[in-house]
CSV table of N, CA and C in Angstrom, one decimal:
chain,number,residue,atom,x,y,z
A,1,UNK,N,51.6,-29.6,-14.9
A,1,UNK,CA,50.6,-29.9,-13.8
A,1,UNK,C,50.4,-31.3,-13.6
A,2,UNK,N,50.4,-31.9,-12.5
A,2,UNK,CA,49.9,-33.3,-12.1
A,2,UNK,C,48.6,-32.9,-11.2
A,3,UNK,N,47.6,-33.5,-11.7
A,3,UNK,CA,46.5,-34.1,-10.8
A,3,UNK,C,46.0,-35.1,-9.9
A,4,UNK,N,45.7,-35.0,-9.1
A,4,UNK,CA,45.9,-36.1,-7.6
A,4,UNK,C,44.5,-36.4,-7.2
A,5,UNK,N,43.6,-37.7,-7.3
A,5,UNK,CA,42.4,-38.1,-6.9
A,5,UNK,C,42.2,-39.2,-6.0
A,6,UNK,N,41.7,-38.8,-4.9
A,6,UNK,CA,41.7,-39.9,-3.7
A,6,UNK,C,40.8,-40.6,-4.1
A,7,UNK,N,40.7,-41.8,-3.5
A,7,UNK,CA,39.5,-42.1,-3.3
A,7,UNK,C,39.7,-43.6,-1.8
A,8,UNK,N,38.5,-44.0,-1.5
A,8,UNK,CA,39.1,-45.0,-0.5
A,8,UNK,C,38.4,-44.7,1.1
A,9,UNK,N,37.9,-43.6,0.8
A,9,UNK,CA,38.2,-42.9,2.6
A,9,UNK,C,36.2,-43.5,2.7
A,10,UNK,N,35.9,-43.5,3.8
A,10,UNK,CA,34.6,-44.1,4.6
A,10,UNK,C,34.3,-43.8,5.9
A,11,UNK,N,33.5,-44.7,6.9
A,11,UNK,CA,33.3,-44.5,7.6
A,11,UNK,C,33.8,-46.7,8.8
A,12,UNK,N,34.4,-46.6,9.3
A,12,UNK,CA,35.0,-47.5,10.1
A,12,UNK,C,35.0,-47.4,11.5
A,13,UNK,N,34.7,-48.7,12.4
A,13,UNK,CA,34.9,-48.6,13.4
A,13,UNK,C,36.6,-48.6,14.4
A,14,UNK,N,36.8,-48.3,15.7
A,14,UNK,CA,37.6,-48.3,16.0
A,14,UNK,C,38.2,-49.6,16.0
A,15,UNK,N,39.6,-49.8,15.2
A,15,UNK,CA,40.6,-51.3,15.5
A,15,UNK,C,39.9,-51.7,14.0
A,16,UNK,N,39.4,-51.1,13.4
A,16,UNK,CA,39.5,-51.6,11.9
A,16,UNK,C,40.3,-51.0,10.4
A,17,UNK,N,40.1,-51.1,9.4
A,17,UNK,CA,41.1,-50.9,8.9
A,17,UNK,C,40.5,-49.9,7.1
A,18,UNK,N,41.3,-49.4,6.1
A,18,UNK,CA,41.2,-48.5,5.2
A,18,UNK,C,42.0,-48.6,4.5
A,19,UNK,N,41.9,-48.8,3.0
A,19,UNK,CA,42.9,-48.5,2.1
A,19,UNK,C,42.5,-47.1,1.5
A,20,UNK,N,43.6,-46.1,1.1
A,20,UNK,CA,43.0,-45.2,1.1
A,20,UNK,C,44.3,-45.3,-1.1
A,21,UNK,N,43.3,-44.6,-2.0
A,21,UNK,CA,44.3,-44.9,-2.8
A,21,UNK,C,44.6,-43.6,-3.6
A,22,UNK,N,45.4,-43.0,-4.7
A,22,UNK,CA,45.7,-41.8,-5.1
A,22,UNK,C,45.7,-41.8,-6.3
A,23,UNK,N,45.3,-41.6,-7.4
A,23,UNK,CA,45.7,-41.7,-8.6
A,23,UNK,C,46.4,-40.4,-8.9
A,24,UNK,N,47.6,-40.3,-10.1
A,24,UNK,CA,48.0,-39.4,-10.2
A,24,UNK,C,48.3,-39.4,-11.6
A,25,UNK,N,47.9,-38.1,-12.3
A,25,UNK,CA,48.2,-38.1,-14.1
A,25,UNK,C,49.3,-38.2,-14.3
A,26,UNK,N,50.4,-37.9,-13.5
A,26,UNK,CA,52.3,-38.4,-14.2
A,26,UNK,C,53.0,-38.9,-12.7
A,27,UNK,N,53.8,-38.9,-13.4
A,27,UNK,CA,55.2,-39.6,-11.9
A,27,UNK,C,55.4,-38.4,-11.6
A,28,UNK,N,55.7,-37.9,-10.2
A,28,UNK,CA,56.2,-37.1,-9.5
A,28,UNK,C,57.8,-38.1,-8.9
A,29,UNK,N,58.8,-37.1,-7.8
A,29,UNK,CA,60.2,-37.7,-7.6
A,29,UNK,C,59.2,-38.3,-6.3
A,30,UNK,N,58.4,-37.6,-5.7
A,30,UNK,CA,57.8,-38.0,-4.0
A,30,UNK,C,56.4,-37.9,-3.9
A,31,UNK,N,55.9,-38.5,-3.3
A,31,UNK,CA,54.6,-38.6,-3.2
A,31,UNK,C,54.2,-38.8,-1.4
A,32,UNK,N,53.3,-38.3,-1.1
A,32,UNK,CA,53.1,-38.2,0.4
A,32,UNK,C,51.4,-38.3,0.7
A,33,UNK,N,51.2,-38.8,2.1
A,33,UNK,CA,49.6,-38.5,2.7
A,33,UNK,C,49.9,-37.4,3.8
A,34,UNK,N,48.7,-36.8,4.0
A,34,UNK,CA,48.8,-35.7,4.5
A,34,UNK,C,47.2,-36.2,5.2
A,35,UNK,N,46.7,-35.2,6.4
A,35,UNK,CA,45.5,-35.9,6.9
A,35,UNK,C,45.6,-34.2,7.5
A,36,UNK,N,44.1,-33.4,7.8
A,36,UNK,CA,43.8,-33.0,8.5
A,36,UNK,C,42.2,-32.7,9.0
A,37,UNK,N,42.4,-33.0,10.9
A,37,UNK,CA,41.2,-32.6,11.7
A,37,UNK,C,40.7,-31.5,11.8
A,38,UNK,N,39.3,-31.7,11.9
A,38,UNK,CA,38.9,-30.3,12.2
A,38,UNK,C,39.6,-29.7,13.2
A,39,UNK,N,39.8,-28.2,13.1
A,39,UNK,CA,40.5,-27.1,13.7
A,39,UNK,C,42.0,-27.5,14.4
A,40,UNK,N,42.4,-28.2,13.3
A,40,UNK,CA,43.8,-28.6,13.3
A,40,UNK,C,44.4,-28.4,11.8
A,41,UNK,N,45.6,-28.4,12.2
A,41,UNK,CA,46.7,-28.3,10.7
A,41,UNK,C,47.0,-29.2,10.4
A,42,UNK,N,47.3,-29.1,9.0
A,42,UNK,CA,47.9,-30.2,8.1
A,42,UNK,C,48.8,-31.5,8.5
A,43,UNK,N,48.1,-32.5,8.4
A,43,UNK,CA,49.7,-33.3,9.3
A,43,UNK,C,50.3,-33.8,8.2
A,44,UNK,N,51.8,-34.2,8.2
A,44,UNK,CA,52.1,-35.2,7.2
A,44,UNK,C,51.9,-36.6,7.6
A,45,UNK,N,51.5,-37.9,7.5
A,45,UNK,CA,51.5,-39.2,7.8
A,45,UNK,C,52.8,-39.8,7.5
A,46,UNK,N,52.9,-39.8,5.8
A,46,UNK,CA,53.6,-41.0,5.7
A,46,UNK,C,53.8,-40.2,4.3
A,47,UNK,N,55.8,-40.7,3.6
A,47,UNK,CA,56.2,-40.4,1.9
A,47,UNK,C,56.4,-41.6,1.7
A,48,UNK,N,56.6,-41.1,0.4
A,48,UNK,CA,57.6,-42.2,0.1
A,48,UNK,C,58.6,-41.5,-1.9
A,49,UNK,N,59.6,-42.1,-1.6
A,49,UNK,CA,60.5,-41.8,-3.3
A,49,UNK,C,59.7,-42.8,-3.6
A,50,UNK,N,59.6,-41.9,-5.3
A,50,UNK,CA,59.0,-43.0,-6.2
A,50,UNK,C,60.0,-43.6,-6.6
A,51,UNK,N,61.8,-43.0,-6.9
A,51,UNK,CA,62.6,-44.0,-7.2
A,51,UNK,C,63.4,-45.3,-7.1
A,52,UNK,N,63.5,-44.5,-5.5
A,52,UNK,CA,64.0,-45.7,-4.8
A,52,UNK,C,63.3,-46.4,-3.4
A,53,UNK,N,62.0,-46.1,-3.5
A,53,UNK,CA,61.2,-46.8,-2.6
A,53,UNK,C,60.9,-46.7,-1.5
A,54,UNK,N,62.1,-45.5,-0.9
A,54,UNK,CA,62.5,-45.3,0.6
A,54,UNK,C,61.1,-44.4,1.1
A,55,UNK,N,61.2,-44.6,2.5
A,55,UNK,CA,59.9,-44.3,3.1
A,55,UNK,C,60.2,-43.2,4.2
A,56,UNK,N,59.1,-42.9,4.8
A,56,UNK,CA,58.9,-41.9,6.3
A,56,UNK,C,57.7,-42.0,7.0
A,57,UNK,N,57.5,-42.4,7.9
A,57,UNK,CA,56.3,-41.8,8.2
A,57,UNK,C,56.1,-41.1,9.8
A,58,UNK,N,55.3,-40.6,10.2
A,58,UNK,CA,54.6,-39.7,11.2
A,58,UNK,C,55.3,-40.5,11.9
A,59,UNK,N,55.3,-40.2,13.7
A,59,UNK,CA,55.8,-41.2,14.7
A,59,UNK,C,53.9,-41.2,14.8
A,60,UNK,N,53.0,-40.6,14.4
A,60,UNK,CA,51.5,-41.5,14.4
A,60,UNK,C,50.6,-42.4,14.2
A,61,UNK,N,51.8,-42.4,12.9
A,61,UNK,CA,51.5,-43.6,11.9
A,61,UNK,C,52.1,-45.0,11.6
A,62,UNK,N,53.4,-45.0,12.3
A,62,UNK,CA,54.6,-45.9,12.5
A,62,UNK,C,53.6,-47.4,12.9
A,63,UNK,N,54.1,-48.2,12.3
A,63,UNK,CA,53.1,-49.3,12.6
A,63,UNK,C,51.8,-49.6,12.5
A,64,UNK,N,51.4,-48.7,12.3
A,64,UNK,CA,49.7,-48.6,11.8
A,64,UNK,C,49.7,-48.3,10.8
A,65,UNK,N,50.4,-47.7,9.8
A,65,UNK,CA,49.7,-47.3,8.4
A,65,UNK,C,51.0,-47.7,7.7
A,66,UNK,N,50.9,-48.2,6.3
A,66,UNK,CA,51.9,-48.2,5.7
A,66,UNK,C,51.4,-47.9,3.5
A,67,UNK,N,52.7,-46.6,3.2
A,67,UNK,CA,52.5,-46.3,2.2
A,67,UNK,C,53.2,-47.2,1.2
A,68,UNK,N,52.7,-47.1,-0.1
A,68,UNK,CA,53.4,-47.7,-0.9
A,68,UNK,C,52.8,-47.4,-2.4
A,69,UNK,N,53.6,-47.5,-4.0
A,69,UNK,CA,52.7,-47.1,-4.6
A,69,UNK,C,53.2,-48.1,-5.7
A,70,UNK,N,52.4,-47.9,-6.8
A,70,UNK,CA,52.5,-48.6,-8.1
A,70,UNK,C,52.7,-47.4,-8.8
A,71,UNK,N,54.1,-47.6,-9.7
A,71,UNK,CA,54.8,-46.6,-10.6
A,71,UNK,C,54.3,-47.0,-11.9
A,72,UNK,N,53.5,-48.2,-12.4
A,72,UNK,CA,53.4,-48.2,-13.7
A,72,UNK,C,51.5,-48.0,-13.6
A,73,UNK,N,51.1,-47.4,-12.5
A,73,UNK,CA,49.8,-47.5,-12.4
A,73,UNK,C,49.5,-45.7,-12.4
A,74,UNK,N,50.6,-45.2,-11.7
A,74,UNK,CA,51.0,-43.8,-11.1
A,74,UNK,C,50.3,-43.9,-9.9
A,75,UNK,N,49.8,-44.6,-9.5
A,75,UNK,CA,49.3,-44.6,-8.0
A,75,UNK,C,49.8,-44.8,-6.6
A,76,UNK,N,49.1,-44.5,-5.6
A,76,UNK,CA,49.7,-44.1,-4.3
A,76,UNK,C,48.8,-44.7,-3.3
A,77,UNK,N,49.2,-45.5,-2.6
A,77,UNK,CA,48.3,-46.5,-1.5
A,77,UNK,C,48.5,-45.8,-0.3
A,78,UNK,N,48.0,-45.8,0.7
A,78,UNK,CA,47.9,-45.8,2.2
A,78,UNK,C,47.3,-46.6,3.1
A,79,UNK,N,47.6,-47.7,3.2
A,79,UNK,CA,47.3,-49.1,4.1
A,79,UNK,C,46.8,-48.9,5.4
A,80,UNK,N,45.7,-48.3,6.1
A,80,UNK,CA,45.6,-48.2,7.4
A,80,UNK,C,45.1,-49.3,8.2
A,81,UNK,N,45.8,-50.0,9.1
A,81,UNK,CA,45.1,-50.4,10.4
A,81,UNK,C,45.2,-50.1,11.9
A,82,UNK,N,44.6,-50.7,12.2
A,82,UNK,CA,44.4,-50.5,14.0
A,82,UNK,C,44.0,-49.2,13.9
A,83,UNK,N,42.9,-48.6,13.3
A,83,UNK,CA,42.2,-47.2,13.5
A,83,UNK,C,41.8,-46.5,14.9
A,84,UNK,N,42.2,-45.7,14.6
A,84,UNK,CA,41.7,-44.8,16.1
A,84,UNK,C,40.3,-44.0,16.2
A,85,UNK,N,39.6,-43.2,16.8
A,85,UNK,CA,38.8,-42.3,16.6
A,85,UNK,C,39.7,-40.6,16.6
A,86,UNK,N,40.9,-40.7,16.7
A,86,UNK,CA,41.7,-39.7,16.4
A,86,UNK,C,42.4,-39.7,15.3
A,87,UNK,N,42.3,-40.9,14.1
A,87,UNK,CA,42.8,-40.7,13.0
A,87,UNK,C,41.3,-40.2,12.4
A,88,UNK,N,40.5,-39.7,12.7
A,88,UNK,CA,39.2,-39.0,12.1
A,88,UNK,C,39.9,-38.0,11.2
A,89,UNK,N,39.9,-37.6,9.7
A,89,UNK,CA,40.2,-36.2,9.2
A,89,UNK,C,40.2,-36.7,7.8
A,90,UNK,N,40.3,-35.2,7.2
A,90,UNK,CA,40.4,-35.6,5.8
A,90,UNK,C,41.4,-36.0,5.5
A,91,UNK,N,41.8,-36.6,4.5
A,91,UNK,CA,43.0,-37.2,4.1
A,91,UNK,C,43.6,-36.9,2.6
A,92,UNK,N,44.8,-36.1,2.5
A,92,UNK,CA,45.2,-35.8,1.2
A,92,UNK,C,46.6,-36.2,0.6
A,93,UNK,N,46.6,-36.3,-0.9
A,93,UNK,CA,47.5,-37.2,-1.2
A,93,UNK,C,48.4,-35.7,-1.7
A,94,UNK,N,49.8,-36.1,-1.9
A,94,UNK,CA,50.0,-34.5,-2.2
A,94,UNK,C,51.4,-35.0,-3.0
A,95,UNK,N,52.3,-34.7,-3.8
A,95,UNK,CA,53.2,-34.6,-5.0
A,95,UNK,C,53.9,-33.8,-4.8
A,96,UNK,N,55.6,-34.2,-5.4
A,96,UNK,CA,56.4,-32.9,-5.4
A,96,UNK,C,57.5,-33.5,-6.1
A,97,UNK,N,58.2,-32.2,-6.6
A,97,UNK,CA,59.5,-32.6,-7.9
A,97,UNK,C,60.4,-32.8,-7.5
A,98,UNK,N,60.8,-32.0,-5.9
A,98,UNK,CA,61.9,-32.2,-5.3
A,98,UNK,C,62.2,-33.5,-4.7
A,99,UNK,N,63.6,-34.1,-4.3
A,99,UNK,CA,64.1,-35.6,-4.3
A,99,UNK,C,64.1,-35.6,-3.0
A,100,UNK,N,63.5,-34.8,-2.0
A,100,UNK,CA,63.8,-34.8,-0.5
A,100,UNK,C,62.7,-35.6,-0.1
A,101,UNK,N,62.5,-36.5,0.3
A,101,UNK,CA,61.4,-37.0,1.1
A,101,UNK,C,61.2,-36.0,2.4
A,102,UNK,N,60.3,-35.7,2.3
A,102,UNK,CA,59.5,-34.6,3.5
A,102,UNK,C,58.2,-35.1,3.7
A,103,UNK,N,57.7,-34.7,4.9
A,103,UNK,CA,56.6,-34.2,5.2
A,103,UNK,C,55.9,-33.1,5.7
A,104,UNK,N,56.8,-32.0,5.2
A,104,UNK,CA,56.2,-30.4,5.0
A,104,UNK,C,55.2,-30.5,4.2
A,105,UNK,N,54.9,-29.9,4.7
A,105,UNK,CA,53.0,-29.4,3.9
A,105,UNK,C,53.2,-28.3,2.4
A,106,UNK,N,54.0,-27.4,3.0
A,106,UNK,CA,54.7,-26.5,2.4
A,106,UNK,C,56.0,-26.5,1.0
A,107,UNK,N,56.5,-28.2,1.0
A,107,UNK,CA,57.6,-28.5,0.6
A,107,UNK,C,56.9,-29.4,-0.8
A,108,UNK,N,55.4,-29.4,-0.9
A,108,UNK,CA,54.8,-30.3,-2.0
A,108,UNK,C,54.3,-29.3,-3.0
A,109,UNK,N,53.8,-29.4,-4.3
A,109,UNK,CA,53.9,-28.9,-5.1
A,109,UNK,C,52.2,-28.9,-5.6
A,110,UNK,N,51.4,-30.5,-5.6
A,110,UNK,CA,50.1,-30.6,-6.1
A,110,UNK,C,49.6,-31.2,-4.6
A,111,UNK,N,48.5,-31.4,-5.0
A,111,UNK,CA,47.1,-31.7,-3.8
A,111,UNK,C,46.3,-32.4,-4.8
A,112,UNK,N,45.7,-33.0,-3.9
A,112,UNK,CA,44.4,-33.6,-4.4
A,112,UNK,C,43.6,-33.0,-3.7
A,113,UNK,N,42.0,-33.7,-4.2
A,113,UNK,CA,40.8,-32.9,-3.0
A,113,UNK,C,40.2,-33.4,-1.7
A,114,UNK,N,40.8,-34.6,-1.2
A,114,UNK,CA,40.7,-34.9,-0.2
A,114,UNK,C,40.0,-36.4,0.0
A,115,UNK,N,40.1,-37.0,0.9
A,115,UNK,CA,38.8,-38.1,1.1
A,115,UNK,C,38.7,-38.0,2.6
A,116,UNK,N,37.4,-38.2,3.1
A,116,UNK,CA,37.0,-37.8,4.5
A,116,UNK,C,37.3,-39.3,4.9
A,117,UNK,N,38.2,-39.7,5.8
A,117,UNK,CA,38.1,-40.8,7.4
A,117,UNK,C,37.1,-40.6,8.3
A,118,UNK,N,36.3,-41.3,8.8
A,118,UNK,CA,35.9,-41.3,9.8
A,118,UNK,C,35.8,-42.5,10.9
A,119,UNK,N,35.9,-42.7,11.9
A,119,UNK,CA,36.8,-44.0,12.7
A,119,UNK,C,35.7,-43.4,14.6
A,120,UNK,N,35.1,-44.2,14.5
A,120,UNK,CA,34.0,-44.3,15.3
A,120,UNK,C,34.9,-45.3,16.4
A,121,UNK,N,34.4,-44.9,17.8
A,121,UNK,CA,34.5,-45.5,19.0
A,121,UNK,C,33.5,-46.8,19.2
C-alpha cells in the first residue's frame, strides 16, 4: 500500500500562483496530478517517472504548471502559475507501479484525498 497526502491547495486570485505538494509513504515507478471540477471528470494535469525524470502534461497545463518531485523526500510538487478561474477543482496526487507515464485516471493504482483550488476572477 502507498499513501498519498496533499497538501498546498487555497484560495488565489486570478494570474496568481500555488504550489501544490504530495507526500507519499514509498517510491512508486510514476507519480501524477489529477484535478477535478464540479460536475466534471477526472482530468490528468501533469506525470512524471520517478526514474528518469521524464514528464507529460495536459495541453491545459503546458506552460502554466510544472511537476517535479524529490525522490529522497518521496514527494511530489505541482508548480502552478498564471491561474485561471477554470483551474478551480480539487486536486489529486495519484501513484502507480507501472513504467508508462500516463494520464489515465484509471491506469494509477493509489489516490490521495484531495486538496481544494480555488482561483477567483
Amino acid at each position: 500500500q502507498v499513501q498519498l497526502v496533499e497538501s498546498g491547495g487555497g484560495s488565489v486570485q486570478a494570474g496568481g500562483s500555488l504550489r501544490l505538494s504530495c507526500a507519499a509513504s514509498r517510491r512508486t515507478n510514476v507519480m501524477a496530478w489529477f484535478r477535478q471540477a464540479p460536475g466534471k471528470g477526472r482530468e490528468g494535469i501533469a506525470g512524471i517517472s520517478t526514474s528518469d525524470s521524464g514528464t507529460t502534461y495536459a495541453d491545459s497545463a503546458k506552460g502554466r504548471f510544472t511537476i517535479s518531485r524529490d525522490n529522497t523526500q518521496n514527494t511530489l510538487y505541482l508548480q502552478m502559475s498564471s491561474l485561471e478561474p477554470e483551474d478551480t477543482a480539487i486536486y489529486y496526487c495519484a501513484a502507480r507501479w507501472g513504467l508508462y507515464l500516463t494520464l489515465q485516471p484509471d491506469d494509477y493504482d493509489y489516490w490521495g484525498q484531495g486538496t481544494q483550488v480555488t482561483v477567483s476572477s
